[in-house]
mmCIF file of C-alpha atoms and ligand atoms in Angstrom:
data_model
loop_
_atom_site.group_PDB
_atom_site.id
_atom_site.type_symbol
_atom_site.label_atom_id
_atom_site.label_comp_id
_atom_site.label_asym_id
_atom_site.label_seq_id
_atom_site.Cartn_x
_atom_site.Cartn_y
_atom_site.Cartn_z
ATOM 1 C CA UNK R 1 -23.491 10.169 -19.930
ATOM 2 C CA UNK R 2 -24.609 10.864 -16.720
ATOM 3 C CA UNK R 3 -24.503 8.215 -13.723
ATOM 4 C CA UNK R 4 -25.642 8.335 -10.085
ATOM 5 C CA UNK R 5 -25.561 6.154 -7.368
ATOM 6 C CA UNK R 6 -29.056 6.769 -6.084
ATOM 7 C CA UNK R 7 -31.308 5.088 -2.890
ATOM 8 C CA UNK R 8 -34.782 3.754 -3.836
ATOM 9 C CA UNK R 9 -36.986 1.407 -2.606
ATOM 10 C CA UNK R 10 -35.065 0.295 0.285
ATOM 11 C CA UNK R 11 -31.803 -0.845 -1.653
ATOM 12 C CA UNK R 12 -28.682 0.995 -3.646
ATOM 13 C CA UNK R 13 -29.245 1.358 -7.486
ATOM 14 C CA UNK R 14 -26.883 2.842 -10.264
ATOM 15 C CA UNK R 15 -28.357 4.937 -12.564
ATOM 16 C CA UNK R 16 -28.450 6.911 -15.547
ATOM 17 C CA UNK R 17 -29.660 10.549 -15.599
ATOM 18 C CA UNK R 18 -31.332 12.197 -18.120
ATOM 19 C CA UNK R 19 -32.863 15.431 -17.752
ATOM 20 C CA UNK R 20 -34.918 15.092 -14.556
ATOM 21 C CA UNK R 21 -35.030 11.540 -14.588
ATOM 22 C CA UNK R 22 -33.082 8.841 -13.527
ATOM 23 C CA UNK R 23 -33.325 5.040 -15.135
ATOM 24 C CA UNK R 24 -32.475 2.435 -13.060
ATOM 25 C CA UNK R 25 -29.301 0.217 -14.632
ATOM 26 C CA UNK R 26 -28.129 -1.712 -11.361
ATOM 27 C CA UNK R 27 -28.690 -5.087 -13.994
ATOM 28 C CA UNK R 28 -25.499 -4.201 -16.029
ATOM 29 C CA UNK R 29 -23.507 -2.507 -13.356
ATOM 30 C CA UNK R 30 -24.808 -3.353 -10.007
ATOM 31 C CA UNK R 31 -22.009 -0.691 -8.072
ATOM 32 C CA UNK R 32 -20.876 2.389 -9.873
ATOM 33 C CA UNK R 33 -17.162 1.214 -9.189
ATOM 34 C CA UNK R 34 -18.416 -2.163 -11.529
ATOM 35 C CA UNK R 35 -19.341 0.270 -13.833
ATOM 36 C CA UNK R 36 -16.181 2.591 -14.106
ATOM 37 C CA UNK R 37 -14.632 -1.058 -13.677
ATOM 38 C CA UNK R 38 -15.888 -2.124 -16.821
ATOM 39 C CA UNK R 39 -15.122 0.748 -18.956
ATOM 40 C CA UNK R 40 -16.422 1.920 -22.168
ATOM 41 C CA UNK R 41 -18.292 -1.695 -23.201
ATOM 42 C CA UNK R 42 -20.110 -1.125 -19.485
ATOM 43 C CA UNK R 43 -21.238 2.290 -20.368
ATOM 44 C CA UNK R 44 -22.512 1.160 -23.405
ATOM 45 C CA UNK R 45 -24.410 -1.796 -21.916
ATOM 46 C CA UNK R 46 -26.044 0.908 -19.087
ATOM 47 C CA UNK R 47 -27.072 3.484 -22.352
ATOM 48 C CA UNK R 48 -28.456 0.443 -23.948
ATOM 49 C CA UNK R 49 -30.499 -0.527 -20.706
ATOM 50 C CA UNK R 50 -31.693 2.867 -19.994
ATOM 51 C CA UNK R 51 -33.647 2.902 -22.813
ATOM 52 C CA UNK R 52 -35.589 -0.286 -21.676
ATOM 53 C CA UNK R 53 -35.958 0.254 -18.399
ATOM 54 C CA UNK R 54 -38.152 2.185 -16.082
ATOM 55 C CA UNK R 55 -37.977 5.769 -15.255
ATOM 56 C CA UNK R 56 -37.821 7.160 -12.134
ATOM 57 C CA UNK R 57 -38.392 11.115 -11.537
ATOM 58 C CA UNK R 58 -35.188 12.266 -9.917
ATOM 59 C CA UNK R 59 -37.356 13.862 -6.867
ATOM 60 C CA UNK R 60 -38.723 10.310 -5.846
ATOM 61 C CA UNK R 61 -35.099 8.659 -5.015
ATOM 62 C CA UNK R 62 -32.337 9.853 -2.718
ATOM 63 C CA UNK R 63 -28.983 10.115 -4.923
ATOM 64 C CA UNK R 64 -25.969 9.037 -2.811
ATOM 65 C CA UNK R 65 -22.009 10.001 -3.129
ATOM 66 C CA UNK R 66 -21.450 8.362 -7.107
ATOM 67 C CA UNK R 67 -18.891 5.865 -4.763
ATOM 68 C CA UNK R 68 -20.879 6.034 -1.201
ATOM 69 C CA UNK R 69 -17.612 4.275 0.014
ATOM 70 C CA UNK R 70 -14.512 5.119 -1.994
ATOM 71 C CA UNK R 71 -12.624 1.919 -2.273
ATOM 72 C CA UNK R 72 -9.693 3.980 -0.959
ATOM 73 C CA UNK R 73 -9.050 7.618 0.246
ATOM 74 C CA UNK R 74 -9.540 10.569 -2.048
ATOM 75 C CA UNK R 75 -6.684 11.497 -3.270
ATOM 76 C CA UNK R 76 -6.485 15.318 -3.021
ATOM 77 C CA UNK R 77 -4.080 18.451 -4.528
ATOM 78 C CA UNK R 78 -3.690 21.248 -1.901
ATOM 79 C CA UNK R 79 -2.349 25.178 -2.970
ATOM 80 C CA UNK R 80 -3.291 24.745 -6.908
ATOM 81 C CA UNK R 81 -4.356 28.346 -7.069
ATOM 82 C CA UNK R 82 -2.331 30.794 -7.385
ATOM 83 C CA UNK R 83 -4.897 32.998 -5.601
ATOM 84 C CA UNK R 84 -5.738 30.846 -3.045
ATOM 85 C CA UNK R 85 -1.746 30.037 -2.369
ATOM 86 C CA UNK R 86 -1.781 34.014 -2.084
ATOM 87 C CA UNK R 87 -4.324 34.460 0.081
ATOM 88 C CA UNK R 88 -3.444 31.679 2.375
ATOM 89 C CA UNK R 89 -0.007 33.338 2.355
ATOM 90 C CA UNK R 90 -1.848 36.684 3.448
ATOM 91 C CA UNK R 91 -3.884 35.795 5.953
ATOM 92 C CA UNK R 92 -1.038 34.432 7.972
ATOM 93 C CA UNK R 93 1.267 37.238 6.943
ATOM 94 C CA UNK R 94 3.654 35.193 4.862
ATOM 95 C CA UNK R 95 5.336 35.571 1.650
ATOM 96 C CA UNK R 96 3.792 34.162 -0.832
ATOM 97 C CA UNK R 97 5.472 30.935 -2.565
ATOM 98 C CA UNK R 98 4.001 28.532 -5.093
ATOM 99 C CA UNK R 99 4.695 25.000 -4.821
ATOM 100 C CA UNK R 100 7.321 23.706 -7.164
ATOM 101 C CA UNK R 101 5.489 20.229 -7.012
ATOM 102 C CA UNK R 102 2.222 18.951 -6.519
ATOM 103 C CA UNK R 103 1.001 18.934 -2.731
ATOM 104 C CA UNK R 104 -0.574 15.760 -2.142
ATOM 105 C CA UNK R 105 -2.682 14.936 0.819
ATOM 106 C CA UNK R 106 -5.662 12.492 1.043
ATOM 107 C CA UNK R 107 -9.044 12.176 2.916
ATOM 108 C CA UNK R 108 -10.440 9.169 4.598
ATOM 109 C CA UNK R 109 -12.828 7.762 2.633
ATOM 110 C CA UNK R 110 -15.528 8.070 5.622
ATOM 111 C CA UNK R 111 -15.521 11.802 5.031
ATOM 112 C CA UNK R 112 -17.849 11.550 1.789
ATOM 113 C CA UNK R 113 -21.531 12.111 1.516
ATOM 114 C CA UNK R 114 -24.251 12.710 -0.701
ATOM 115 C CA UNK R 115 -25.006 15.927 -3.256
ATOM 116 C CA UNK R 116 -27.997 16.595 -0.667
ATOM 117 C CA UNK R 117 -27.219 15.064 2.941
ATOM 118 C CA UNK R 118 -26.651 17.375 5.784
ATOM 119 C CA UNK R 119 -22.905 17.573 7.227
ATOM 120 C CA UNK R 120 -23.053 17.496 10.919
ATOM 121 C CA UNK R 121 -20.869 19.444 12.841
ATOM 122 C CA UNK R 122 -19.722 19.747 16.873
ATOM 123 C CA UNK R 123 -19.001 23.216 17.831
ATOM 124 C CA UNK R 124 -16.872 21.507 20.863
ATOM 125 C CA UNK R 125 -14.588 20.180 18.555
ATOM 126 C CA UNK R 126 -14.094 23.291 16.230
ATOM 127 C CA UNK R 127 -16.168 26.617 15.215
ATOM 128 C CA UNK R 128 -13.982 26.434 11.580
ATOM 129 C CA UNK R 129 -15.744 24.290 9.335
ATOM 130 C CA UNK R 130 -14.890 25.976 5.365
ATOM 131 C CA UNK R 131 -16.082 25.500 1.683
ATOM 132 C CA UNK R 132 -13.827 24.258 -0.753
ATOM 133 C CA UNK R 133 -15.096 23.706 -3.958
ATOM 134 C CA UNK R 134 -13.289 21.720 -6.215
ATOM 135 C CA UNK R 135 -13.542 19.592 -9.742
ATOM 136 C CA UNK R 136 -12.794 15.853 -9.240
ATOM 137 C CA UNK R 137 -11.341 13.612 -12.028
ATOM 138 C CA UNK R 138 -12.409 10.040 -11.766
ATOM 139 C CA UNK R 139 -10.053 7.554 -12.494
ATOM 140 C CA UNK R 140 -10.865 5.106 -15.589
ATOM 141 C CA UNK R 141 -8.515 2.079 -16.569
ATOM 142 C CA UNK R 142 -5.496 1.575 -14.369
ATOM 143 C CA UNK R 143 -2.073 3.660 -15.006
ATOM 144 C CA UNK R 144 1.496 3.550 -13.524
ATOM 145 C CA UNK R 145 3.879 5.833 -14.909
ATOM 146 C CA UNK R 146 1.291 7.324 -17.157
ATOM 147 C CA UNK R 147 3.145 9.645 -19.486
ATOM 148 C CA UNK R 148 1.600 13.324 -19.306
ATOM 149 C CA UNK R 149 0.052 12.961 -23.371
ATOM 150 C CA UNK R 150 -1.772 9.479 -22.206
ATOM 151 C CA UNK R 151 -2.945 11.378 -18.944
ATOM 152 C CA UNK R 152 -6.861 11.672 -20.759
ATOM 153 C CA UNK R 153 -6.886 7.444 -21.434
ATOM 154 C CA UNK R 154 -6.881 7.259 -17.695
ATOM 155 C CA UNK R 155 -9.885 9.294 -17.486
ATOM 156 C CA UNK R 156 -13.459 8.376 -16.736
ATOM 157 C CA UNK R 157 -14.876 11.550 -16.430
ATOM 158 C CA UNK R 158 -15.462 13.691 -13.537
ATOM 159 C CA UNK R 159 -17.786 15.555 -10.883
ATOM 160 C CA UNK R 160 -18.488 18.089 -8.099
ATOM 161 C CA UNK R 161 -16.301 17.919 -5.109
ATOM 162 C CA UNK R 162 -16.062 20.320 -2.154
ATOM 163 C CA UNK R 163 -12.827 19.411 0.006
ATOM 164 C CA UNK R 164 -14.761 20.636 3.540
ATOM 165 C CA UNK R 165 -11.997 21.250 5.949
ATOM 166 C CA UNK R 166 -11.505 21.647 9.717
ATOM 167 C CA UNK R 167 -8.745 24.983 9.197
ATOM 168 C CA UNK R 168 -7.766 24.872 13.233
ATOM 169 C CA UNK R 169 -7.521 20.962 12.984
ATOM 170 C CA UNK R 170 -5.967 21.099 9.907
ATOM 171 C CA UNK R 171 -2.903 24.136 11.125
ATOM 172 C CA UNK R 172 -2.228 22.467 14.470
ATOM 173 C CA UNK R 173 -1.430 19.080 13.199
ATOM 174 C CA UNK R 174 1.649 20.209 12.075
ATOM 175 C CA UNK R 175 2.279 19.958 8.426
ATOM 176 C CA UNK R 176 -0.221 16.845 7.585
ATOM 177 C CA UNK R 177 -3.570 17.793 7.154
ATOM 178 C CA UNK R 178 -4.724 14.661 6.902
ATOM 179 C CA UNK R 179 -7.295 14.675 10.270
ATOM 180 C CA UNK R 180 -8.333 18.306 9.305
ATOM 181 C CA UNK R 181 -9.916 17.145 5.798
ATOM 182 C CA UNK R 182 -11.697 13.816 6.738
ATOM 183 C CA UNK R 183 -14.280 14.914 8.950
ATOM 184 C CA UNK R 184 -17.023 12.239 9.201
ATOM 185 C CA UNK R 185 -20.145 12.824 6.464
ATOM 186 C CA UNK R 186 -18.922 16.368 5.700
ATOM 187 C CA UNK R 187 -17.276 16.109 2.209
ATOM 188 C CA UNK R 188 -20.026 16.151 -0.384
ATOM 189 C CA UNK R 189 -19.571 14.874 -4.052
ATOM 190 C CA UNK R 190 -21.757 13.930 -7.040
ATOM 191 C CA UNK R 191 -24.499 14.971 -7.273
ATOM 192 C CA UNK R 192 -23.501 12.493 -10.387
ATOM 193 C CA UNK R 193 -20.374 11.363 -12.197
ATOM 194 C CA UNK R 194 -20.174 12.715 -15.421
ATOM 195 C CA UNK R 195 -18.393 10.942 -18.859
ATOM 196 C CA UNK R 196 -15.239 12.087 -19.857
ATOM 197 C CA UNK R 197 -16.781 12.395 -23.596
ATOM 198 C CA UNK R 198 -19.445 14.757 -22.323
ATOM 199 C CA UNK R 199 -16.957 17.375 -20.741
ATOM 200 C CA UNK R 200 -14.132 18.150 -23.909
ATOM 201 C CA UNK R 201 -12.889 20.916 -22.034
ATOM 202 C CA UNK R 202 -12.283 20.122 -18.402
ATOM 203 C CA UNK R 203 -9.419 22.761 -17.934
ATOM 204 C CA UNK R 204 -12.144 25.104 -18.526
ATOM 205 C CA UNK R 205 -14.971 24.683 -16.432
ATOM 206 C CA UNK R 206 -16.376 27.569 -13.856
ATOM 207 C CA UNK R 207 -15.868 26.228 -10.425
ATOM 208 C CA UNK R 208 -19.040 28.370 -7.452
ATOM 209 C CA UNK R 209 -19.528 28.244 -4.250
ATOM 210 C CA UNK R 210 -21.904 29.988 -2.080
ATOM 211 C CA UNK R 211 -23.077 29.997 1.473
ATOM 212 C CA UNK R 212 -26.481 30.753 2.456
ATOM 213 C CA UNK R 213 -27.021 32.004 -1.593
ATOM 214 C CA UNK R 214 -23.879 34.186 -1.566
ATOM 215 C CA UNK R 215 -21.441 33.891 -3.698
ATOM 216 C CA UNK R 216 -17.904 33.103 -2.010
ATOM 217 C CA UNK R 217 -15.697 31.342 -4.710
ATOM 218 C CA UNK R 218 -15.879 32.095 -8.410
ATOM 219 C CA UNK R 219 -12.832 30.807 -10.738
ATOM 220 C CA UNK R 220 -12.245 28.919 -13.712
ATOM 221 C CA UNK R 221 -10.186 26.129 -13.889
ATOM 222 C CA UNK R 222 -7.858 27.204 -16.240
ATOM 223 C CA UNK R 223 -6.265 29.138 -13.235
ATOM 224 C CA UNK R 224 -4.426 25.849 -12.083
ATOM 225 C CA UNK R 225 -1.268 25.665 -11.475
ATOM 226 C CA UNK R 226 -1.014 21.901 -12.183
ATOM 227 C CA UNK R 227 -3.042 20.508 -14.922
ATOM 228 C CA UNK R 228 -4.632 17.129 -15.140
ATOM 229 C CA UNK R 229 -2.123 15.579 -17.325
ATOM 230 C CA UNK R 230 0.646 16.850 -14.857
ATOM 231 C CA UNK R 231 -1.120 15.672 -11.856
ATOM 232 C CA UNK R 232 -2.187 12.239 -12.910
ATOM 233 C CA UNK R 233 1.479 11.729 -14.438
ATOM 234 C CA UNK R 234 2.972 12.961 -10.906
ATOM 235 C CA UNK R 235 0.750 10.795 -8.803
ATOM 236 C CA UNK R 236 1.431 7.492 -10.896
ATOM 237 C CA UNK R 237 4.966 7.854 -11.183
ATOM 238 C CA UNK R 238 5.244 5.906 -7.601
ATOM 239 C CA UNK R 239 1.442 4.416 -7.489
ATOM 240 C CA UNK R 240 -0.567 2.684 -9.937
ATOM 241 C CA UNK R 241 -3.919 4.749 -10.482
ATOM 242 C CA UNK R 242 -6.826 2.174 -9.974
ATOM 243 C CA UNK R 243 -10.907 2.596 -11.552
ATOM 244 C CA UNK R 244 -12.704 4.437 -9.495
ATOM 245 C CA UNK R 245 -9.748 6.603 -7.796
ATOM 246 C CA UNK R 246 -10.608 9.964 -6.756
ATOM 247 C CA UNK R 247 -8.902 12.722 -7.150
ATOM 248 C CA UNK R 248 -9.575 16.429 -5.771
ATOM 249 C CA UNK R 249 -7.899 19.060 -7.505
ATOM 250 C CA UNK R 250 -7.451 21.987 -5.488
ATOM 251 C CA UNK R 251 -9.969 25.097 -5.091
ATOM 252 C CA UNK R 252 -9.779 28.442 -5.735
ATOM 253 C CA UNK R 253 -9.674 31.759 -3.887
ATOM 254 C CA UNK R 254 -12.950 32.977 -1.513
ATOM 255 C CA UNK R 255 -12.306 30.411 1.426
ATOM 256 C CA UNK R 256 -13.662 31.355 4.953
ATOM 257 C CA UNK R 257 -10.120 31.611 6.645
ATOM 258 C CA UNK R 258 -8.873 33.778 4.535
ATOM 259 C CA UNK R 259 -11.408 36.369 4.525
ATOM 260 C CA UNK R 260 -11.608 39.604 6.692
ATOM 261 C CA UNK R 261 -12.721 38.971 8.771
ATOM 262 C CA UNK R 262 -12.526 35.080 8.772
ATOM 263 C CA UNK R 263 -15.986 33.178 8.060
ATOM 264 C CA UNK R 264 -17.142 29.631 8.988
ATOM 265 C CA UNK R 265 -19.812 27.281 8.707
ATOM 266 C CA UNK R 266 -22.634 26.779 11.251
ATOM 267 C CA UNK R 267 -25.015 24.844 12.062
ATOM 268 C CA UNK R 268 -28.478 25.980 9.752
ATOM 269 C CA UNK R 269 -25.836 27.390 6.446
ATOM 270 C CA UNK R 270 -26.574 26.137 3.274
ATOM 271 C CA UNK R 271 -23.177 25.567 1.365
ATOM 272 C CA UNK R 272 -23.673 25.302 -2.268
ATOM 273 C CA UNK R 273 -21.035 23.434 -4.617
ATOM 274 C CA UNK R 274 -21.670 23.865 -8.535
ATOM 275 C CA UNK R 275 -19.434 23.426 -11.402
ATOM 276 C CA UNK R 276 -20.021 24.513 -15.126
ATOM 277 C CA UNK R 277 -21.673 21.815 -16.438
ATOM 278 C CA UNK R 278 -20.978 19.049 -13.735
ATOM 279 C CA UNK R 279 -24.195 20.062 -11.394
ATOM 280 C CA UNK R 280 -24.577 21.508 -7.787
ATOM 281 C CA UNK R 281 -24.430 20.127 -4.500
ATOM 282 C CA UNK R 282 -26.534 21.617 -1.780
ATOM 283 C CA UNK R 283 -25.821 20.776 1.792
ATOM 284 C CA UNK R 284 -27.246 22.141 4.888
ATOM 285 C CA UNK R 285 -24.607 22.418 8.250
ATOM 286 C CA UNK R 286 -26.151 20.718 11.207
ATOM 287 C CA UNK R 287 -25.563 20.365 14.764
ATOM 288 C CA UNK R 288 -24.083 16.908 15.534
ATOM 289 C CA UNK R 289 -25.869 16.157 18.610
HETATM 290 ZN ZN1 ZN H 1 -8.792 21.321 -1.166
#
């Protein structure tokens, strides 16, 4: 099933998509954490009252971020590429060395918006503003110490993610990269959250991006170095894994920095986000005035 957290009528509704339609279901799950909250008897309850109640045409409502305001930072996997470890490695001339362990970092949880919004940026604070598209696993019933084979319990399914990122914010704070990835409004994600029984194959999705209709990032993600059972088993050996976490798994090769010559975002780009499957996120860069 498909589920979006949409704006309509002056209020925040939950909703279930089908096809170009979207059927309001804010009476059994009246947040979309309430609804990942209540597991596979809530999901039930919202298929049951889709089929009641009224349809709306996707065009007529504004669909939000699936969580509009993550209940706590996104959780987020840098360098699980080897190709985007390699050229990260080459554009700063270094040698190139994968990471024995996950790298976690996370993202404040005011850096998310909507499939559609518009990111604003300030060229007085930086002229690097990059694409990262990535798949995101959302976080079903709570884990700690999840063994690697019980990883896909912990599941509720997953959606489109692009990690934006500030590269010159993110280099010269030494080593954390925390304030270089949580940018205010400038992280995109949905444009829906998608069931864990609709995608069987989630180490196999294509993972696009594009700027202005060109295509910059094209990989699969069966090129990760960490899988999902090894990164959900990693992360809740030390914390428990709560519904509704979010966790960004790393992106591919075809970043701006790394390209020659380097490329970044400005105001009036379009930065497209799709993955196999999952949907597309179109945002256009603005001036943040
Ligand atoms: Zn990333």
């Amino acid at each position: 099933m498909r589920v979006a957290t949409f704006h309509w009528q002056g209020r925040e509704a939950v909703g279930v998509v089908d096809g170009d339609e979207i059927v309001d279901v804010s009476g059994v799950a009246p947040s979309m954490l309430a609804l990942v909250q209540g597991g596979s008897a809530a999901l039930e309850a919202a298929r049951q009252a889709a089929g009641q109640a009224q349809r709306l045409r996707l065009d007529q409502v504004r669909l939000l971020a699936p969580f509009p305001r993550p209940t706590k930072n996104v959780f987020c996997l840098g360098l699980n590429y080897k190709d985007h470890v390699a050229e990260g490695a080459r554009s700063r001339s270094m040698d190139l060395k994968l990471p024995e362990y996950p790298v976690w970092f996370t993202k404040a949880v005011t850096s998310i918006c909507g499939p559609y919004d518009d990111i604003p940026v300030d060229s007085a604070i930086s002229t690097q503003y990059d694409w990262e598209v990535e798949l995101a696993v959302i976080v079903g019933p709570a884990g700690r110490r999840i063994p690697k084979e019980r990883v896909f319990e912990h599941v509720w399914g997953y959606c489109v993610f692009n990690d934006f990122s500030v590269r010159d914010i993110q280099r010269r704070h030494g080593g954390q990269w925390f304030k270089g990835k949580s940018l205010d409004r400038a992280s995109p994600m949905g444009p829906w959250l998608v069931s864990a029984d609709e995608v069987p194959r989630p180490d196999h999705l294509q993972v696009i991006s594009r700027v202005n209709g060109e295509l910059k990032q094209n990989a699969n993600t069966e090129q990760m170095i960490f899988d999902i059972p090894t990164m959900l088993a990693d992360l809740s050996e030390v914390l428990t894994l709560e519904p509704g976490d979010i966790i960004a798994t790393g992106t591919p090769s075809g970043v701006g920095f790394a390209r020659t010559p380097p490329e970044f975002l400005k105001p009036g780009d379009v930065m497209e986000t799709e993955i196999e499957g999952l949907g597309l996120l179109r945002n256009r860069i603005v001036a943040d005035s």
